Tab-separated table of C-alpha atoms and ligand atoms in Angstrom:
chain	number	residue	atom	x	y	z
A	1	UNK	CA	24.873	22.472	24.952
A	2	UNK	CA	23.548	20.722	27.611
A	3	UNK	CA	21.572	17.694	26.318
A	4	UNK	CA	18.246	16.253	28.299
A	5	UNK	CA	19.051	13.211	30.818
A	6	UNK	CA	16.330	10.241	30.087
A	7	UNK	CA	16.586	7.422	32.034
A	8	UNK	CA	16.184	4.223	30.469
A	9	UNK	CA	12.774	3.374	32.173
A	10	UNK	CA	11.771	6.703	30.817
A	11	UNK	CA	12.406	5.624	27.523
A	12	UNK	CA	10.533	2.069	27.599
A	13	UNK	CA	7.718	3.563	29.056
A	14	UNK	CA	7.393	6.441	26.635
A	15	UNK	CA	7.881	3.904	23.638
A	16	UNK	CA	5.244	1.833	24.911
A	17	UNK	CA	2.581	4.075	25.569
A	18	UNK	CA	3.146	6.154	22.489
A	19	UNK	CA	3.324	2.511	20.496
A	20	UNK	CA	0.080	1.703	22.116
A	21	UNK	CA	-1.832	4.722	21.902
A	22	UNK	CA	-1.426	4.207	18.116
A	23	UNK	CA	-2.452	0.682	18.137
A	24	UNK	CA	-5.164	1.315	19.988
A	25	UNK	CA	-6.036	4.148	17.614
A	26	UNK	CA	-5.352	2.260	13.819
A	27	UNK	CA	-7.409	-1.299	15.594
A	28	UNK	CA	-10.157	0.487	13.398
A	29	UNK	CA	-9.580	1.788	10.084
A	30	UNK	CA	-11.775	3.561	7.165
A	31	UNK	CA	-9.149	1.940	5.046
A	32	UNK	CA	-5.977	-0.556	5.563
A	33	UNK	CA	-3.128	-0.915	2.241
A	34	UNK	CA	-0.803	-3.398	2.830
A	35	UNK	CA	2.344	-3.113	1.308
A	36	UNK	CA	4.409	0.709	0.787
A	37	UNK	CA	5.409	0.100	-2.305
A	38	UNK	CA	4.951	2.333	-5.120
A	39	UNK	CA	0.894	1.985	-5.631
A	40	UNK	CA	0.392	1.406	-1.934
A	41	UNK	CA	2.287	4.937	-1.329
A	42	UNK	CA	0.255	6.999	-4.077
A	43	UNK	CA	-3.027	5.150	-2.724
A	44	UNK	CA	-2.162	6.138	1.034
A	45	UNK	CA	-1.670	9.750	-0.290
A	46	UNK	CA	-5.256	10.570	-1.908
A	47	UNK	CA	-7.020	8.202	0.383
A	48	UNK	CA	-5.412	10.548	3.725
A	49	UNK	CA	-5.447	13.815	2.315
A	50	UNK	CA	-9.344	12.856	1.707
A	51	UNK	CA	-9.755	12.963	5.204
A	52	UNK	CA	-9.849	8.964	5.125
A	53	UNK	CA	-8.455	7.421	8.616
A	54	UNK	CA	-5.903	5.045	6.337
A	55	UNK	CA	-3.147	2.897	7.776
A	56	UNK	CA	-0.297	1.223	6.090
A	57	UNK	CA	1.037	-2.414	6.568
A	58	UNK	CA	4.315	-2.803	5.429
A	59	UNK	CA	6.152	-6.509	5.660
A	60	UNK	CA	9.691	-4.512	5.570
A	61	UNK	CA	11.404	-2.474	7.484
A	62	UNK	CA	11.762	0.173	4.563
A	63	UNK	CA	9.446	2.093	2.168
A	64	UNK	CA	8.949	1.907	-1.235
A	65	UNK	CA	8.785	-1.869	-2.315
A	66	UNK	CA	10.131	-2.333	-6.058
A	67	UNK	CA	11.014	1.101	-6.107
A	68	UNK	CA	14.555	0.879	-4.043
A	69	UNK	CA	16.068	-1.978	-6.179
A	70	UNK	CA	15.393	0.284	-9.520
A	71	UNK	CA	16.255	-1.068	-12.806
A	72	UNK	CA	18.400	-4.243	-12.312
A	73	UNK	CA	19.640	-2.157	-9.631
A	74	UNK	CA	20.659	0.820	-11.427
A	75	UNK	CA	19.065	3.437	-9.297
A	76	UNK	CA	16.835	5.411	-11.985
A	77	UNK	CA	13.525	4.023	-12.803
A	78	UNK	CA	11.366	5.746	-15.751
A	79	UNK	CA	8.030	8.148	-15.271
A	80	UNK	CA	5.593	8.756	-18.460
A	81	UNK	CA	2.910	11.176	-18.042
A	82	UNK	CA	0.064	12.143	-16.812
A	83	UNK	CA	1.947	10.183	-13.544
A	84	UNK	CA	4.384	12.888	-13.892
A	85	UNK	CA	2.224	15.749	-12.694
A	86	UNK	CA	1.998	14.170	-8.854
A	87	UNK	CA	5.441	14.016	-9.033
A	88	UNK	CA	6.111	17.271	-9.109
A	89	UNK	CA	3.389	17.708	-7.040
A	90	UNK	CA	5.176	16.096	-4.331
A	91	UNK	CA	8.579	17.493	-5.405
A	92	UNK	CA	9.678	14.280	-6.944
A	93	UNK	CA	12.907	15.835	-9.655
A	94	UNK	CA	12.179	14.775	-12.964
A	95	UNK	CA	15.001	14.539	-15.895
A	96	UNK	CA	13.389	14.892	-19.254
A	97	UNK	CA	13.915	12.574	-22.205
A	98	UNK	CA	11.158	13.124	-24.262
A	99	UNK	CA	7.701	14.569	-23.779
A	100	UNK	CA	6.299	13.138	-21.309
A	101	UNK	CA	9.146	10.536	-20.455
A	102	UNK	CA	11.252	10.829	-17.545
A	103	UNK	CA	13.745	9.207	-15.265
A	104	UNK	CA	13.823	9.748	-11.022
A	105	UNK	CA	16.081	8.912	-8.919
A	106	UNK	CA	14.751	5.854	-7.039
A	107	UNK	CA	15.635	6.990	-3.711
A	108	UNK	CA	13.666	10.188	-4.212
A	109	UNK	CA	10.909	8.386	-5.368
A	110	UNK	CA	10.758	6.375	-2.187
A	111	UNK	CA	11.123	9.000	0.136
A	112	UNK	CA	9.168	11.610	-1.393
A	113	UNK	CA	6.535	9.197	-1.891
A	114	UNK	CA	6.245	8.117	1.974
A	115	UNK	CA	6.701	11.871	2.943
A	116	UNK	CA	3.419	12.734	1.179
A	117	UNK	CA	1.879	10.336	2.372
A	118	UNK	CA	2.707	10.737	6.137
A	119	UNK	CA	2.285	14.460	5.944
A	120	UNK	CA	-1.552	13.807	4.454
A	121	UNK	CA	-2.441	11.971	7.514
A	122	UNK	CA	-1.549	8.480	6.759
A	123	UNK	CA	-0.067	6.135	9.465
A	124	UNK	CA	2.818	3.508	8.204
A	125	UNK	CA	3.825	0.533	9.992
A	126	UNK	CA	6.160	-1.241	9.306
A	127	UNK	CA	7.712	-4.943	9.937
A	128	UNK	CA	4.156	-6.149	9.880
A	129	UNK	CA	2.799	-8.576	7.888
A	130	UNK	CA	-0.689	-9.194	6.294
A	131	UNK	CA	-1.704	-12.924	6.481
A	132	UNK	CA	-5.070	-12.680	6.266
A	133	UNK	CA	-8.404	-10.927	5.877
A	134	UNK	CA	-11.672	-10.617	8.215
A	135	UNK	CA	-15.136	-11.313	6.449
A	136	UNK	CA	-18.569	-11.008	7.263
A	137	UNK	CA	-21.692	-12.433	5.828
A	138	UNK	CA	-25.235	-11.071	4.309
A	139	UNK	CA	-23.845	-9.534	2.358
A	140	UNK	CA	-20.700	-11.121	1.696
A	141	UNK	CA	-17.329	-8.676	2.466
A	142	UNK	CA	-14.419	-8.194	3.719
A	143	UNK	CA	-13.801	-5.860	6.645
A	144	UNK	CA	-10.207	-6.373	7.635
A	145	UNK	CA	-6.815	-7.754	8.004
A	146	UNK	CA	-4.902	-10.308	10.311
A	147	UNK	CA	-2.027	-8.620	10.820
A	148	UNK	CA	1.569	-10.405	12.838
A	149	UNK	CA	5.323	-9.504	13.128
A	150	UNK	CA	7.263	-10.185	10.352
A	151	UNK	CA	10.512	-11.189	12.346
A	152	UNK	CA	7.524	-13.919	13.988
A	153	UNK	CA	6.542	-15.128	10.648
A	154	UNK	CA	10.419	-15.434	9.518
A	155	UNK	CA	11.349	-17.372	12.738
A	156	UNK	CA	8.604	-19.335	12.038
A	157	UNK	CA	6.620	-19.222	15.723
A	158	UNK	CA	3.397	-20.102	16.247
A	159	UNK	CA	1.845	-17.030	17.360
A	160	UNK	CA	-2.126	-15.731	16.460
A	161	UNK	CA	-2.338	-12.345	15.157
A	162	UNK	CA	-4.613	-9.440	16.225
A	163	UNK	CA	-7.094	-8.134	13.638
A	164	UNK	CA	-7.794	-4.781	12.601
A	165	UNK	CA	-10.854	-3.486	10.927
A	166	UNK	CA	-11.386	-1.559	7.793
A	167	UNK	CA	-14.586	-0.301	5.898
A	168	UNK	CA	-12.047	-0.755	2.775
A	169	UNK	CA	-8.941	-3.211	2.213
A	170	UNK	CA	-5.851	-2.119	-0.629
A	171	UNK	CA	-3.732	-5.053	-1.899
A	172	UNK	CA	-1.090	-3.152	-2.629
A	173	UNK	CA	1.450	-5.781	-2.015
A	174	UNK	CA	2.811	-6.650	-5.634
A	175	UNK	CA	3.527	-9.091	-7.765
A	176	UNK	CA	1.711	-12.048	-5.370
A	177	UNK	CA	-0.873	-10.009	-4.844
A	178	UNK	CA	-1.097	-11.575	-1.566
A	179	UNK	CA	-4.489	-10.521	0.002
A	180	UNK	CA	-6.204	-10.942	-2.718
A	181	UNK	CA	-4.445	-14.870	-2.879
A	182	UNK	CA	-5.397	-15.393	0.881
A	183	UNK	CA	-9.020	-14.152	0.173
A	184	UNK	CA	-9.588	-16.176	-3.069
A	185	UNK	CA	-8.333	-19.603	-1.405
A	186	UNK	CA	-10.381	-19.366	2.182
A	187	UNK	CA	-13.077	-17.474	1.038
A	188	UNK	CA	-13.856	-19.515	-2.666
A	189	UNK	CA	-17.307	-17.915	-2.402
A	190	UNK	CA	-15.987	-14.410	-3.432
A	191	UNK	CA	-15.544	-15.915	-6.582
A	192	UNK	CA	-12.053	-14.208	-6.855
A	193	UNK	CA	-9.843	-15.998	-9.687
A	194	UNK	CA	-5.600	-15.251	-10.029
A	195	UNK	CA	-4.684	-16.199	-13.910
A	196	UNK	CA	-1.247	-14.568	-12.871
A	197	UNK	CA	0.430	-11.953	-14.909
A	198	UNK	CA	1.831	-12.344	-17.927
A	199	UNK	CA	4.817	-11.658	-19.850
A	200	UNK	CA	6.138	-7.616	-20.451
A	201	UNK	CA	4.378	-5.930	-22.754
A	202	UNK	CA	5.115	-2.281	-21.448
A	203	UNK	CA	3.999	-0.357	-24.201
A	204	UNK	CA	-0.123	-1.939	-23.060
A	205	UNK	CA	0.454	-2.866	-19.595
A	206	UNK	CA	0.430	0.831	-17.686
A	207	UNK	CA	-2.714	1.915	-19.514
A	208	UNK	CA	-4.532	-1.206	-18.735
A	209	UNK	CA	-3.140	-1.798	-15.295
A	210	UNK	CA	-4.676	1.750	-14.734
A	211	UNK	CA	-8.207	0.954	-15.877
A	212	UNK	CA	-8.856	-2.296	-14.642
A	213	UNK	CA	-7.401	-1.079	-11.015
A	214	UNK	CA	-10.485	-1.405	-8.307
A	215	UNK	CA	-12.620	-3.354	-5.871
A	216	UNK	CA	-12.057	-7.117	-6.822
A	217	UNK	CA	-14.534	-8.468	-3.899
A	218	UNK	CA	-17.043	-6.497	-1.633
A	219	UNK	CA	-14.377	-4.191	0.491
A	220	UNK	CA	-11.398	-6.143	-0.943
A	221	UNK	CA	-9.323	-3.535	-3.812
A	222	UNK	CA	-6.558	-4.026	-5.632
A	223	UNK	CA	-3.515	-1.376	-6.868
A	224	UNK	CA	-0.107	-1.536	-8.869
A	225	UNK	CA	1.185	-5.450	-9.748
A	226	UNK	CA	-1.539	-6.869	-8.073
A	227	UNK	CA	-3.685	-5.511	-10.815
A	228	UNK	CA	-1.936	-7.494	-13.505
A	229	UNK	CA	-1.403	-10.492	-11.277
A	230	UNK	CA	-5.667	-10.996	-11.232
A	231	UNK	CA	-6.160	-9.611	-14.194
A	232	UNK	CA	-3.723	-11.661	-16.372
A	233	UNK	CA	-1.936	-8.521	-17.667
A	234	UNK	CA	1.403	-8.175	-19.466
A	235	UNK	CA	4.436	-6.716	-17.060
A	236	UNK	CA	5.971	-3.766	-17.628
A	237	UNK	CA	9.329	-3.533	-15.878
A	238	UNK	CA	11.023	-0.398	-14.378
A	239	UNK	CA	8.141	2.047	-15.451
A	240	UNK	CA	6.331	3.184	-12.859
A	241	UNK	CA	3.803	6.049	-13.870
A	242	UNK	CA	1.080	3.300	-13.334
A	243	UNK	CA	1.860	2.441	-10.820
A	244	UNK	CA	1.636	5.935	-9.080
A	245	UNK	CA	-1.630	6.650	-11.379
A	246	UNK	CA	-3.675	2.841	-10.127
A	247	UNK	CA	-2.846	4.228	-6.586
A	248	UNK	CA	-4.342	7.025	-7.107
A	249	UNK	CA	-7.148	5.149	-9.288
A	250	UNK	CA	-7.919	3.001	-6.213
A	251	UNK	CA	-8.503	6.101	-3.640
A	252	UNK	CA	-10.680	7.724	-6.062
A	253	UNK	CA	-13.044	4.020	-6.248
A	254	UNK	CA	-12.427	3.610	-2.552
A	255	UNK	CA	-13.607	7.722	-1.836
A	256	UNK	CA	-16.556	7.344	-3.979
A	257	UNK	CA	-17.848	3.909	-2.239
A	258	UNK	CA	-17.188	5.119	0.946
A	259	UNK	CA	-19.121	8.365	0.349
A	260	UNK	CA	-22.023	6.824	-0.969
A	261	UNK	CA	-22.163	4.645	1.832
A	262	UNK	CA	-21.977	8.083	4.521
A	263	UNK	CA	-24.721	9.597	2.458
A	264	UNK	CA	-26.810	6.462	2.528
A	265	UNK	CA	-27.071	5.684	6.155
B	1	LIG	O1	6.254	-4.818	-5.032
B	1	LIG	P1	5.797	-3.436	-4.789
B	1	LIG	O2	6.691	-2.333	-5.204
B	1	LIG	O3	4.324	-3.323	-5.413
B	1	LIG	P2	3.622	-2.238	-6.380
B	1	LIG	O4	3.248	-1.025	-5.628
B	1	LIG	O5	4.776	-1.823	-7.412
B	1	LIG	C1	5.365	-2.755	-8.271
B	1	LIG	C2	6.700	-2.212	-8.714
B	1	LIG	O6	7.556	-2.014	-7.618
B	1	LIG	C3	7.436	-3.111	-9.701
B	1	LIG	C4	6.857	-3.132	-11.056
B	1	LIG	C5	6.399	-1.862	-11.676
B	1	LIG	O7	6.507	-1.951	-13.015
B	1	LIG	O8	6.804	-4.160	-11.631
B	1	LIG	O9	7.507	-4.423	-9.175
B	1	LIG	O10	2.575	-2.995	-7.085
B	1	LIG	O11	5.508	-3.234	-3.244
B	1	LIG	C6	4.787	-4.187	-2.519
B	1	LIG	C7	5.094	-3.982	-1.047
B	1	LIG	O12	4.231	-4.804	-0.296
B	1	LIG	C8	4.962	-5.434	0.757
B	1	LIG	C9	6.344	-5.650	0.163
B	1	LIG	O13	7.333	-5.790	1.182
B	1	LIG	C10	6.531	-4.404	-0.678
B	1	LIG	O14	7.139	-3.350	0.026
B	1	LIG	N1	4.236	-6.660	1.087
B	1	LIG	C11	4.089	-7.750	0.295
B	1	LIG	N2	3.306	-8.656	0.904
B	1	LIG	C12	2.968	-8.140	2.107
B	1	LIG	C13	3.566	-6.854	2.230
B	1	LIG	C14	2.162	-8.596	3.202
B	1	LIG	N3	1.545	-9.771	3.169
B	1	LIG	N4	2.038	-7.788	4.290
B	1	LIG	C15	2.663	-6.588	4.343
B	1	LIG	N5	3.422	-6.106	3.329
């Protein structure tokens, strides 16, 4: 076997034009998620294999957000239906308890999730953080994201960020629900209001974190934990079909907007 000589100024300049090229490319967005957690994944999955130019912003240097640390970390977390059906869609194992209750292997979850989403078109970043949105007046919306390292924010540097537009912006980013925290302090006119989420309550929380998932502000959506963070909704622990199912909720709201808005102009 003889294996290809690269020399190392091969290699930086390679990385650096390929890095670039994308950058370049995912400056302009039909739709930005930040955070690759569970609800960001399923969300980046619909909204790509729709044919929407989506990008992912993930703080961490992994995928999968609450998925990895499982149940206290125990490395199962539990699936009720209808979420069930993607997963096997995306060739997630399931291990039956009941109908319609099942436990996955957390790691699977993760990486199947990400899979699907990258092989539907989907771009993921990671190691960047979100810190902030872009807005735009008459009428009132939001039509991006600030995005920096994360290493810069951790060192705590003083460095701007570079923006990046979107026609639609996913806080998918958890229990802070972060964008939609950033958006609701600077921009008070959105009228955007965080109660916080309440205590567990699984048996109620998945259903209703499902229905009230959607666009919070003009071009601004929430998915998964955020959901209950703005909506003062019970938590729900290491269950995750809702949060696969608001994912999936969002891209469907985001899909519909974005095709009315084609058809209109
Ligand atoms: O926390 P996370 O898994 O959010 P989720 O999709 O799922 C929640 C469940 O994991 C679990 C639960 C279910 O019952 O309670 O908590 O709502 O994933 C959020 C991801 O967003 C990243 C973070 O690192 C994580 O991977 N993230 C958070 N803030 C930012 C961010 C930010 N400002 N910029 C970029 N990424």
């Amino acid at each position: 076997m003889n294996v290809k000589q690269v020399d190392e100024t091969k290699i930086t300049r390679y990385i650096l034009r390929a890095t670039f090229e994308d950058w370049m490319d995912f400056s302009v967005n039909d739709v930005v998620i930040v955070g690759a957690g569970p609800s960001g994944l399923s969300a980046a999955y619909y909204l790509a294999k729709s044919g929407l130019k989506t990008t992912v912003f993930e703080r961490r240097l992994s995928f999968g957000g609450g998925i990895g640390g499982g149940a206290m970390l125990f490395h199962k977390i539990i699936i009720e239906s209808p979420a069930d059906e993607i997963l096997r869609g995306i060739g997630v194992r399931l291990h039956k308890f009941e109908e319609g209750v099942y436990a996955v292997d957390s790691a699977e979850l993760m990486a199947k999730l990400a899979t699907a989403a990258i092989d539907a078109g989907a771009k993921i970043i990671h190691g960047v953080t979100v810190d902030d949105v872009i807005f735009r007046e008459n009428p009132l919306r939001v039509t991006g994201v600030a995005v920096e390292w994360t290493a810069t924010q951790m060192a705590a540097l003083h460095v701007d960020p570079l923006f990046i537009s979107a026609r639609a912006v996913v806080d998918a980013t958890g229990h802070d629900a972060e964008v939609i925290s950033v958006a609701s302090r600077k921009l008070p006119e959105l009228g955007i209001a965080i109660p916080g989420e309440k205590s567990a309550y699984s048996e109620i929380a998945e259903q209703l974190t499902v229905e009230q998932t959607g666009e919070v502000a003009p071009g601004l959506y929430a998915t998964g934990m955020a959901v209950t963070e703005i909506k003062a909704l019970p938590r729900m622990g290491p269950i995750f079909g809702a949060m696969i199912l608001s994912g999936k909720r969002v891209a469907e709201d985001i899909i519909a907007k974005l095709n009315v808005k084609i058809h209109n102009t």
